[in-house]
PDB file of C-alpha atoms and ligand atoms in Angstrom:
ATOM      1  CA  MET A   1      -0.067   0.081   0.039  1.00 41.00           C
ATOM      2  CA  ALA A   2       2.857   2.244   0.775  1.00 42.00           C
ATOM      3  CA  ASP A   3       3.886   1.715  -2.971  1.00 45.00           C
ATOM      4  CA  THR A   4       0.581   3.168  -4.196  1.00 45.00           C
ATOM      5  CA  VAL A   5       1.213   6.421  -2.357  1.00 46.00           C
ATOM      6  CA  SER A   6       4.800   6.674  -3.380  1.00 46.00           C
ATOM      7  CA  GLN A   7       3.827   6.306  -7.005  1.00 48.00           C
ATOM      8  CA  THR A   8       1.891   9.507  -6.677  1.00 53.00           C
ATOM      9  CA  GLY A   9       5.188  11.193  -6.170  1.00 65.00           C
ATOM     10  CA  ALA A  10       4.835  12.697  -2.682  1.00 70.00           C
ATOM     11  CA  ASP A  11       8.033  14.764  -3.128  1.00 76.00           C
ATOM     12  CA  THR A  12       6.767  16.470  -6.382  1.00 84.00           C
ATOM     13  CA  LEU A  13       3.153  17.189  -5.466  1.00 91.00           C
ATOM     14  CA  HIS A  14       1.848  20.111  -7.398  1.00 95.00           C
ATOM     15  CA  ARG A  15       1.824  23.423  -5.519  1.00 96.00           C
ATOM     16  CA  ARG A  16       0.688  26.961  -6.286  1.00 97.00           C
ATOM     17  CA  GLY A  17       3.563  29.517  -6.659  1.00 98.00           C
ATOM     18  CA  LEU A  18       3.931  32.507  -4.520  1.00 98.00           C
ATOM     19  CA  MET A  19       4.871  36.311  -4.725  1.00 98.00           C
ATOM     20  CA  PHE A  20       7.934  36.831  -2.521  1.00 98.00           C
ATOM     21  CA  ILE A  21       8.524  40.301  -1.774  1.00 97.00           C
ATOM     22  CA  LEU A  22      11.895  41.710  -0.497  1.00 97.00           C
ATOM     23  CA  SER A  23      11.928  45.269   0.795  1.00 94.00           C
ATOM     24  CA  SER A  24      14.565  47.021   2.778  1.00 94.00           C
ATOM     25  CA  PRO A  25      16.000  50.391   3.392  1.00 94.00           C
ATOM     26  CA  SER A  26      18.426  51.340   0.621  1.00 91.00           C
ATOM     27  CA  GLY A  27      21.823  49.797   1.345  1.00 93.00           C
ATOM     28  CA  ALA A  28      20.702  47.100   3.791  1.00 96.00           C
ATOM     29  CA  GLY A  29      21.355  44.353   1.241  1.00 95.00           C
ATOM     30  CA  LYS A  30      18.159  43.617  -0.601  1.00 94.00           C
ATOM     31  CA  THR A  31      19.735  43.307  -3.976  1.00 92.00           C
ATOM     32  CA  THR A  32      22.436  41.092  -2.695  1.00 95.00           C
ATOM     33  CA  ILE A  33      20.112  38.728  -1.215  1.00 97.00           C
ATOM     34  CA  ALA A  34      17.808  38.909  -4.260  1.00 95.00           C
ATOM     35  CA  ARG A  35      20.435  38.116  -6.782  1.00 95.00           C
ATOM     36  CA  ARG A  36      21.618  35.260  -4.808  1.00 97.00           C
ATOM     37  CA  LEU A  37      18.228  33.712  -4.493  1.00 97.00           C
ATOM     38  CA  LEU A  38      17.701  34.028  -8.219  1.00 96.00           C
ATOM     39  CA  ALA A  39      21.003  32.509  -9.004  1.00 97.00           C
ATOM     40  CA  GLU A  40      20.562  29.500  -6.616  1.00 97.00           C
ATOM     41  CA  ASP A  41      16.815  28.676  -6.690  1.00 97.00           C
ATOM     42  CA  SER A  42      15.482  27.735 -10.164  1.00 95.00           C
ATOM     43  CA  GLU A  43      11.966  27.799  -9.125  1.00 96.00           C
ATOM     44  CA  ILE A  44      11.876  31.587  -8.536  1.00 97.00           C
ATOM     45  CA  ALA A  45      12.013  34.312 -11.174  1.00 96.00           C
ATOM     46  CA  LEU A  46      12.065  38.064 -11.083  1.00 95.00           C
ATOM     47  CA  SER A  47       8.910  39.696 -11.884  1.00 96.00           C
ATOM     48  CA  ILE A  48       9.094  41.545 -15.107  1.00 94.00           C
ATOM     49  CA  SER A  49       7.383  45.091 -15.061  1.00 94.00           C
ATOM     50  CA  ALA A  50       6.029  46.970 -18.075  1.00 96.00           C
ATOM     51  CA  THR A  51       7.396  50.456 -18.612  1.00 96.00           C
ATOM     52  CA  THR A  52       6.948  53.299 -21.015  1.00 97.00           C
ATOM     53  CA  ARG A  53      10.572  54.589 -20.546  1.00 93.00           C
ATOM     54  CA  PRO A  54      12.923  53.962 -23.511  1.00 94.00           C
ATOM     55  CA  MET A  55      15.161  50.866 -23.523  1.00 94.00           C
ATOM     56  CA  ARG A  56      18.727  51.404 -22.353  1.00 90.00           C
ATOM     57  CA  ALA A  57      21.808  49.939 -23.992  1.00 90.00           C
ATOM     58  CA  GLY A  58      22.099  46.320 -23.045  1.00 93.00           C
ATOM     59  CA  GLU A  59      18.568  45.857 -21.940  1.00 92.00           C
ATOM     60  CA  VAL A  60      16.352  43.154 -23.453  1.00 94.00           C
ATOM     61  CA  ASP A  61      12.601  43.623 -24.137  1.00 97.00           C
ATOM     62  CA  GLY A  62      10.753  40.877 -22.095  1.00 94.00           C
ATOM     63  CA  LYS A  63      13.859  40.142 -19.837  1.00 91.00           C
ATOM     64  CA  ASP A  64      14.592  43.488 -18.066  1.00 89.00           C
ATOM     65  CA  TYR A  65      11.125  45.000 -18.770  1.00 93.00           C
ATOM     66  CA  HIS A  66       8.217  44.779 -21.151  1.00 96.00           C
ATOM     67  CA  PHE A  67       8.781  48.104 -23.135  1.00 97.00           C
ATOM     68  CA  VAL A  68       5.501  49.486 -24.107  1.00 98.00           C
ATOM     69  CA  SER A  69       3.970  52.637 -25.566  1.00 98.00           C
ATOM     70  CA  GLN A  70       2.191  55.286 -23.291  1.00 97.00           C
ATOM     71  CA  ASP A  71      -1.065  54.169 -25.180  1.00 98.00           C
ATOM     72  CA  ASP A  72      -0.604  50.544 -24.410  1.00 97.00           C
ATOM     73  CA  PHE A  73       0.123  51.271 -20.818  1.00 98.00           C
ATOM     74  CA  ASP A  74      -2.866  53.456 -20.440  1.00 98.00           C
ATOM     75  CA  ARG A  75      -5.089  50.728 -21.969  1.00 98.00           C
ATOM     76  CA  MET A  76      -3.630  48.217 -19.580  1.00 97.00           C
ATOM     77  CA  VAL A  77      -4.427  50.455 -16.765  1.00 97.00           C
ATOM     78  CA  GLU A  78      -8.028  50.919 -17.945  1.00 98.00           C
ATOM     79  CA  GLU A  79      -8.473  47.206 -18.398  1.00 97.00           C
ATOM     80  CA  ASN A  80      -7.150  46.609 -14.928  1.00 95.00           C
ATOM     81  CA  GLU A  81      -4.189  44.512 -16.208  1.00 96.00           C
ATOM     82  CA  PHE A  82      -1.737  45.615 -13.395  1.00 95.00           C
ATOM     83  CA  TYR A  83      -1.410  44.470  -9.712  1.00 93.00           C
ATOM     84  CA  GLU A  84       0.028  47.925  -9.191  1.00 92.00           C
ATOM     85  CA  TRP A  85       1.462  50.929 -11.187  1.00 93.00           C
ATOM     86  CA  ALA A  86       3.145  54.115 -10.518  1.00 90.00           C
ATOM     87  CA  HIS A  87       4.751  57.170 -12.187  1.00 89.00           C
ATOM     88  CA  VAL A  88       8.491  57.290 -11.591  1.00 85.00           C
ATOM     89  CA  PHE A  89      10.762  60.083 -13.051  1.00 79.00           C
ATOM     90  CA  GLY A  90       7.987  61.085 -15.407  1.00 89.00           C
ATOM     91  CA  LYS A  91       7.472  57.427 -16.926  1.00 93.00           C
ATOM     92  CA  SER A  92       4.962  54.782 -16.073  1.00 95.00           C
ATOM     93  CA  TYR A  93       5.837  51.541 -14.552  1.00 93.00           C
ATOM     94  CA  GLY A  94       3.589  48.617 -13.626  1.00 94.00           C
ATOM     95  CA  THR A  95       3.477  44.930 -12.572  1.00 95.00           C
ATOM     96  CA  PRO A  96       1.311  43.120 -15.252  1.00 94.00           C
ATOM     97  CA  LYS A  97      -1.080  40.355 -13.893  1.00 95.00           C
ATOM     98  CA  ALA A  98      -1.366  38.026 -16.800  1.00 95.00           C
ATOM     99  CA  GLU A  99       2.114  36.368 -16.715  1.00 94.00           C
ATOM    100  CA  ILE A 100       2.188  36.211 -13.042  1.00 96.00           C
ATOM    101  CA  ARG A 101      -1.129  34.666 -12.681  1.00 97.00           C
ATOM    102  CA  ALA A 102      -0.178  31.894 -15.277  1.00 97.00           C
ATOM    103  CA  GLY A 103       3.073  31.215 -13.568  1.00 97.00           C
ATOM    104  CA  LEU A 104       1.611  30.969 -10.000  1.00 97.00           C
ATOM    105  CA  LYS A 105      -0.848  28.434 -11.350  1.00 97.00           C
ATOM    106  CA  ALA A 106       2.020  26.383 -12.842  1.00 96.00           C
ATOM    107  CA  GLY A 107       3.806  26.467  -9.607  1.00 96.00           C
ATOM    108  CA  ARG A 108       6.438  29.116 -10.294  1.00 97.00           C
ATOM    109  CA  ASP A 109       7.389  31.768  -7.601  1.00 98.00           C
ATOM    110  CA  PHE A 110       8.035  35.437  -8.390  1.00 98.00           C
ATOM    111  CA  LEU A 111      10.389  37.656  -6.710  1.00 98.00           C
ATOM    112  CA  PHE A 112       9.621  41.411  -6.132  1.00 95.00           C
ATOM    113  CA  ASP A 113      12.191  43.922  -5.199  1.00 88.00           C
ATOM    114  CA  ILE A 114       9.793  46.855  -4.206  1.00 87.00           C
ATOM    115  CA  ASP A 115       9.219  49.261  -1.553  1.00 87.00           C
ATOM    116  CA  TRP A 116       6.545  49.432   1.260  1.00 90.00           C
ATOM    117  CA  GLN A 117       4.065  51.253  -0.888  1.00 90.00           C
ATOM    118  CA  GLY A 118       4.258  48.631  -3.705  1.00 90.00           C
ATOM    119  CA  THR A 119       4.137  46.013  -1.124  1.00 94.00           C
ATOM    120  CA  GLN A 120       0.925  47.320   0.267  1.00 95.00           C
ATOM    121  CA  GLN A 121      -0.652  47.436  -3.081  1.00 93.00           C
ATOM    122  CA  LEU A 122       0.432  44.038  -4.097  1.00 95.00           C
ATOM    123  CA  TYR A 123      -0.832  42.701  -0.679  1.00 96.00           C
ATOM    124  CA  GLN A 124      -4.323  44.303  -1.429  1.00 95.00           C
ATOM    125  CA  LYS A 125      -4.599  42.652  -4.687  1.00 93.00           C
ATOM    126  CA  ALA A 126      -3.156  39.207  -4.022  1.00 95.00           C
ATOM    127  CA  GLN A 127      -3.093  38.664  -0.364  1.00 96.00           C
ATOM    128  CA  ALA A 128      -3.141  34.811  -0.268  1.00 97.00           C
ATOM    129  CA  ASP A 129      -0.159  34.604  -2.691  1.00 98.00           C
ATOM    130  CA  VAL A 130       2.082  37.239  -1.104  1.00 98.00           C
ATOM    131  CA  VAL A 131       4.855  36.607   1.299  1.00 98.00           C
ATOM    132  CA  ARG A 132       6.359  39.856   2.523  1.00 98.00           C
ATOM    133  CA  VAL A 133       9.954  39.882   3.852  1.00 98.00           C
ATOM    134  CA  PHE A 134      11.704  43.123   5.190  1.00 98.00           C
ATOM    135  CA  ILE A 135      15.593  43.269   5.504  1.00 98.00           C
ATOM    136  CA  LEU A 136      17.013  45.552   8.273  1.00 98.00           C
ATOM    137  CA  PRO A 137      20.598  46.664   8.724  1.00 97.00           C
ATOM    138  CA  PRO A 138      22.286  45.792  12.056  1.00 98.00           C
ATOM    139  CA  SER A 139      22.733  49.438  12.762  1.00 97.00           C
ATOM    140  CA  LEU A 140      22.442  52.829  10.919  1.00 96.00           C
ATOM    141  CA  GLU A 141      26.247  53.224  11.286  1.00 96.00           C
ATOM    142  CA  GLU A 142      26.585  49.922   9.319  1.00 97.00           C
ATOM    143  CA  LEU A 143      23.996  51.062   6.727  1.00 96.00           C
ATOM    144  CA  GLY A 144      26.078  54.098   6.068  1.00 96.00           C
ATOM    145  CA  ARG A 145      29.249  52.139   5.658  1.00 96.00           C
ATOM    146  CA  ARG A 146      27.496  49.719   3.231  1.00 96.00           C
ATOM    147  CA  LEU A 147      26.194  52.774   1.130  1.00 95.00           C
ATOM    148  CA  VAL A 148      29.678  54.286   1.041  1.00 95.00           C
ATOM    149  CA  GLY A 149      31.266  50.819   0.347  1.00 95.00           C
ATOM    150  CA  ARG A 150      29.071  50.029  -2.514  1.00 92.00           C
ATOM    151  CA  GLY A 151      30.598  52.832  -4.388  1.00 92.00           C
ATOM    152  CA  THR A 152      27.495  53.531  -6.622  1.00 89.00           C
ATOM    153  CA  ASP A 153      26.324  56.833  -5.138  1.00 90.00           C
ATOM    154  CA  SER A 154      27.538  60.275  -4.620  1.00 92.00           C
ATOM    155  CA  ALA A 155      27.986  61.810  -1.029  1.00 94.00           C
ATOM    156  CA  GLU A 156      24.750  63.548  -1.807  1.00 93.00           C
ATOM    157  CA  VAL A 157      22.809  60.594  -2.851  1.00 91.00           C
ATOM    158  CA  ILE A 158      24.037  58.686   0.093  1.00 94.00           C
ATOM    159  CA  ALA A 159      23.005  61.430   2.553  1.00 94.00           C
ATOM    160  CA  ALA A 160      19.496  61.300   0.906  1.00 92.00           C
ATOM    161  CA  ARG A 161      19.268  57.754   1.287  1.00 90.00           C
ATOM    162  CA  MET A 162      20.383  57.883   4.960  1.00 94.00           C
ATOM    163  CA  ALA A 163      17.818  60.482   5.667  1.00 92.00           C
ATOM    164  CA  ARG A 164      15.027  58.402   4.235  1.00 91.00           C
ATOM    165  CA  ALA A 165      16.121  55.215   6.003  1.00 93.00           C
ATOM    166  CA  GLN A 166      14.404  55.885   9.292  1.00 93.00           C
ATOM    167  CA  ALA A 167      11.093  56.514   7.505  1.00 93.00           C
ATOM    168  CA  GLU A 168      11.473  53.221   5.480  1.00 93.00           C
ATOM    169  CA  ILE A 169      12.382  51.312   8.601  1.00 96.00           C
ATOM    170  CA  SER A 170       9.164  52.629  10.213  1.00 96.00           C
ATOM    171  CA  HIS A 171       7.181  50.309   7.959  1.00 96.00           C
ATOM    172  CA  TRP A 172       8.750  47.111   9.378  1.00 97.00           C
ATOM    173  CA  ASP A 173       5.459  46.147  10.890  1.00 97.00           C
ATOM    174  CA  GLY A 174       3.807  45.865   7.502  1.00 96.00           C
ATOM    175  CA  TYR A 175       5.717  42.685   6.705  1.00 98.00           C
ATOM    176  CA  ASP A 176       5.224  38.941   7.642  1.00 98.00           C
ATOM    177  CA  TYR A 177       9.042  38.410   8.301  1.00 98.00           C
ATOM    178  CA  VAL A 178      11.816  40.659   9.331  1.00 98.00           C
ATOM    179  CA  VAL A 179      15.491  39.631   8.939  1.00 98.00           C
ATOM    180  CA  VAL A 180      18.459  41.469  10.221  1.00 98.00           C
ATOM    181  CA  ASN A 181      21.233  41.401   7.603  1.00 98.00           C
ATOM    182  CA  ASP A 182      24.262  41.282   9.961  1.00 98.00           C
ATOM    183  CA  ASP A 183      26.305  38.354   8.461  1.00 98.00           C
ATOM    184  CA  VAL A 184      25.112  37.927   4.824  1.00 98.00           C
ATOM    185  CA  GLU A 185      25.400  34.097   4.937  1.00 98.00           C
ATOM    186  CA  THR A 186      23.011  33.887   7.871  1.00 98.00           C
ATOM    187  CA  CYS A 187      20.574  36.355   6.427  1.00 98.00           C
ATOM    188  CA  PHE A 188      20.548  34.478   3.191  1.00 98.00           C
ATOM    189  CA  ALA A 189      20.078  31.217   4.829  1.00 98.00           C
ATOM    190  CA  LYS A 190      17.124  32.619   6.814  1.00 98.00           C
ATOM    191  CA  VAL A 191      15.461  34.035   3.690  1.00 98.00           C
ATOM    192  CA  ARG A 192      15.676  30.670   2.032  1.00 98.00           C
ATOM    193  CA  GLN A 193      14.111  28.963   5.000  1.00 98.00           C
ATOM    194  CA  ILE A 194      11.162  31.419   4.721  1.00 98.00           C
ATOM    195  CA  LEU A 195      10.811  30.696   1.087  1.00 98.00           C
ATOM    196  CA  GLU A 196      10.918  26.778   1.647  1.00 97.00           C
ATOM    197  CA  ALA A 197       8.556  26.881   4.537  1.00 98.00           C
ATOM    198  CA  GLU A 198       6.063  29.259   2.695  1.00 98.00           C
ATOM    199  CA  ARG A 199       6.193  26.695  -0.270  1.00 97.00           C
ATOM    200  CA  MET A 200       4.977  23.944   2.048  1.00 96.00           C
ATOM    201  CA  ARG A 201       1.866  25.863   3.249  1.00 97.00           C
ATOM    202  CA  ARG A 202      -1.111  23.561   3.136  1.00 96.00           C
ATOM    203  CA  THR A 203      -3.204  25.969   1.081  1.00 96.00           C
ATOM    204  CA  ARG A 204      -0.268  26.191  -1.561  1.00 97.00           C
ATOM    205  CA  GLN A 205       0.105  22.507  -1.750  1.00 96.00           C
ATOM    206  CA  THR A 206      -2.756  21.948  -4.366  1.00 95.00           C
ATOM    207  CA  GLY A 207      -1.652  18.364  -5.103  1.00 95.00           C
ATOM    208  CA  LEU A 208      -2.460  17.383  -1.522  1.00 95.00           C
ATOM    209  CA  ILE A 209      -6.107  16.871  -2.190  1.00 93.00           C
ATOM    210  CA  ASP A 210      -5.704  14.053  -4.482  1.00 94.00           C
ATOM    211  CA  PHE A 211      -2.691  12.603  -2.719  1.00 94.00           C
ATOM    212  CA  VAL A 212      -4.575  12.423   0.634  1.00 95.00           C
ATOM    213  CA  ARG A 213      -7.548  10.913  -1.116  1.00 94.00           C
ATOM    214  CA  GLU A 214      -5.357   8.161  -2.540  1.00 93.00           C
ATOM    215  CA  LEU A 215      -3.758   7.899   0.745  1.00 93.00           C
ATOM    216  CA  THR A 216      -6.834   7.213   2.721  1.00 95.00           C
ATOM    217  CA  GLN A 217      -8.311   4.974   0.160  1.00 91.00           C
ATOM    218  CA  SER A 218      -5.509   2.653  -0.123  1.00 71.00           C
TER     219      SER A 218
HETATM  220  P1  ADP B   1      20.116  47.338  -1.287  1.00 70.27           P
HETATM  221  O1  ADP B   1      19.739  46.565  -2.432  1.00 70.27           O
HETATM  222  O2  ADP B   1      19.264  47.066  -0.109  1.00 70.27           O
HETATM  223  O3  ADP B   1      20.185  48.734  -1.569  1.00 70.27           O
HETATM  224  P2  ADP B   1      22.748  46.197  -1.617  1.00 70.27           P
HETATM  225  O4  ADP B   1      22.439  44.727  -1.780  1.00 70.27           O
HETATM  226  O5  ADP B   1      23.195  46.878  -2.842  1.00 70.27           O
HETATM  227  O6  ADP B   1      21.662  46.914  -0.943  1.00 70.27           O
HETATM  228  O7  ADP B   1      23.930  46.145  -0.567  1.00 70.27           O
HETATM  229  C1  ADP B   1      24.583  47.533  -0.198  1.00 70.27           C
HETATM  230  C2  ADP B   1      26.188  47.099  -0.066  1.00 70.27           C
HETATM  231  O8  ADP B   1      26.329  46.414   1.158  1.00 70.27           O
HETATM  232  C3  ADP B   1      26.724  46.277  -1.279  1.00 70.27           C
HETATM  233  O9  ADP B   1      28.032  46.780  -1.478  1.00 70.27           O
HETATM  234  C4  ADP B   1      26.827  44.838  -0.539  1.00 70.27           C
HETATM  235  O10 ADP B   1      27.953  44.042  -1.209  1.00 70.27           O
HETATM  236  C5  ADP B   1      26.984  45.190   0.852  1.00 70.27           C
HETATM  237  N1  ADP B   1      26.390  44.114   1.768  1.00 70.27           N
HETATM  238  C6  ADP B   1      25.105  43.573   1.688  1.00 70.27           C
HETATM  239  N2  ADP B   1      24.922  42.741   2.849  1.00 70.27           N
HETATM  240  C7  ADP B   1      25.958  42.821   3.461  1.00 70.27           C
HETATM  241  C8  ADP B   1      26.513  42.251   4.863  1.00 70.27           C
HETATM  242  N3  ADP B   1      25.662  41.395   5.453  1.00 70.27           N
HETATM  243  N4  ADP B   1      27.682  42.688   5.369  1.00 70.27           N
HETATM  244  C9  ADP B   1      28.412  43.605   4.740  1.00 70.27           C
HETATM  245  N5  ADP B   1      28.141  44.048   3.632  1.00 70.27           N
HETATM  246  C10 ADP B   1      26.950  43.774   2.994  1.00 70.27           C
HETATM  247  P1  5GP B   2      14.542  52.175 -13.896  1.00 70.27           P
HETATM  248  O1  5GP B   2      13.925  53.075 -14.919  1.00 70.27           O
HETATM  249  O2  5GP B   2      15.919  52.678 -13.331  1.00 70.27           O
HETATM  250  O3  5GP B   2      14.783  50.847 -14.207  1.00 70.27           O
HETATM  251  O4  5GP B   2      13.587  52.029 -12.575  1.00 70.27           O
HETATM  252  C1  5GP B   2      13.257  53.313 -11.941  1.00 70.27           C
HETATM  253  C2  5GP B   2      12.413  53.124 -10.727  1.00 70.27           C
HETATM  254  O5  5GP B   2      11.141  52.416 -11.235  1.00 70.27           O
HETATM  255  C3  5GP B   2      12.923  52.203  -9.694  1.00 70.27           C
HETATM  256  O6  5GP B   2      12.905  52.839  -8.438  1.00 70.27           O
HETATM  257  C4  5GP B   2      12.141  50.943  -9.687  1.00 70.27           C
HETATM  258  O7  5GP B   2      12.087  50.433  -8.414  1.00 70.27           O
HETATM  259  C5  5GP B   2      10.782  51.384 -10.174  1.00 70.27           C
HETATM  260  N1  5GP B   2       9.992  50.319 -10.760  1.00 70.27           N
HETATM  261  C6  5GP B   2      10.384  49.486 -11.581  1.00 70.27           C
HETATM  262  N2  5GP B   2       9.261  48.623 -11.896  1.00 70.27           N
HETATM  263  C7  5GP B   2       8.228  49.016 -11.242  1.00 70.27           C
HETATM  264  C8  5GP B   2       7.006  48.609 -11.135  1.00 70.27           C
HETATM  265  O8  5GP B   2       6.522  47.536 -11.714  1.00 70.27           O
HETATM  266  N3  5GP B   2       6.076  49.250 -10.139  1.00 70.27           N
HETATM  267  C9  5GP B   2       6.537  50.324  -9.524  1.00 70.27           C
HETATM  268  N4  5GP B   2       5.704  50.937  -8.621  1.00 70.27           N
HETATM  269  N5  5GP B   2       7.805  50.793  -9.569  1.00 70.27           N
HETATM  270  C10 5GP B   2       8.647  50.219 -10.561  1.00 70.27           C
END
């Protein structure tokens, strides 16, 4: 009888995918964790936004963004095709629903690298599929060191990011999980554990219904 059960492939039961949100004050390590997750976990992919801004050198349509005209974008807004959208630097950006909906159904996970406002909007639209993770720096001093050490921003931009950090941190209680990124290995391991556990939620394991039916009938 045990054979009957194992034939259904208990280790490969179908599950619904999830929307994994990573947010943090700038410099806390969100991009570092996100890149590593994408590199090491084949079941999760970055959500691809639509935008009206022109393509930059090296970017690929459909990989970095879906590049669309303002008319197309406006039509998508009108037809409620975005989970959320916003104007940033005079251009429009949004998270299209169609691809994500199909992916979730097929058991694929999506990573979102977005701020607390985007998180709130996604949560309102897709509560059951969303897992919200907030990454904190061990201290503001260390946050400052990381922003300087990254070497991507001028002193002025770093000062502006530091000034915004406290306001961003104040949204920590709008998340399901909060991880302090002190040691990067420890932080990454915790983020992976969260993802693995969330994948096993009963409500996401859609294959369980048939599996348990077979289990109890055998
Ligand atoms: P964010 O995406 O949150 O702005 P980044 O991932 O770009 O932050 O990280 C900011 C800088 O801090 C980068 O130079 C990164 O290599 C470094 N960093 C990330 N995590 C740690 C850590 N745990 N310890 C030390 N440096 C880190
Ligand atoms: P860039 O043009 O440099 O790729 O992105 C500019 C800004 O747009 C970034 O701050 C980025 O986070 C934001 N952005 C990118 N995609 C989306 C999206 O789908 N929704 C929202 N609200 N912002 C986005």
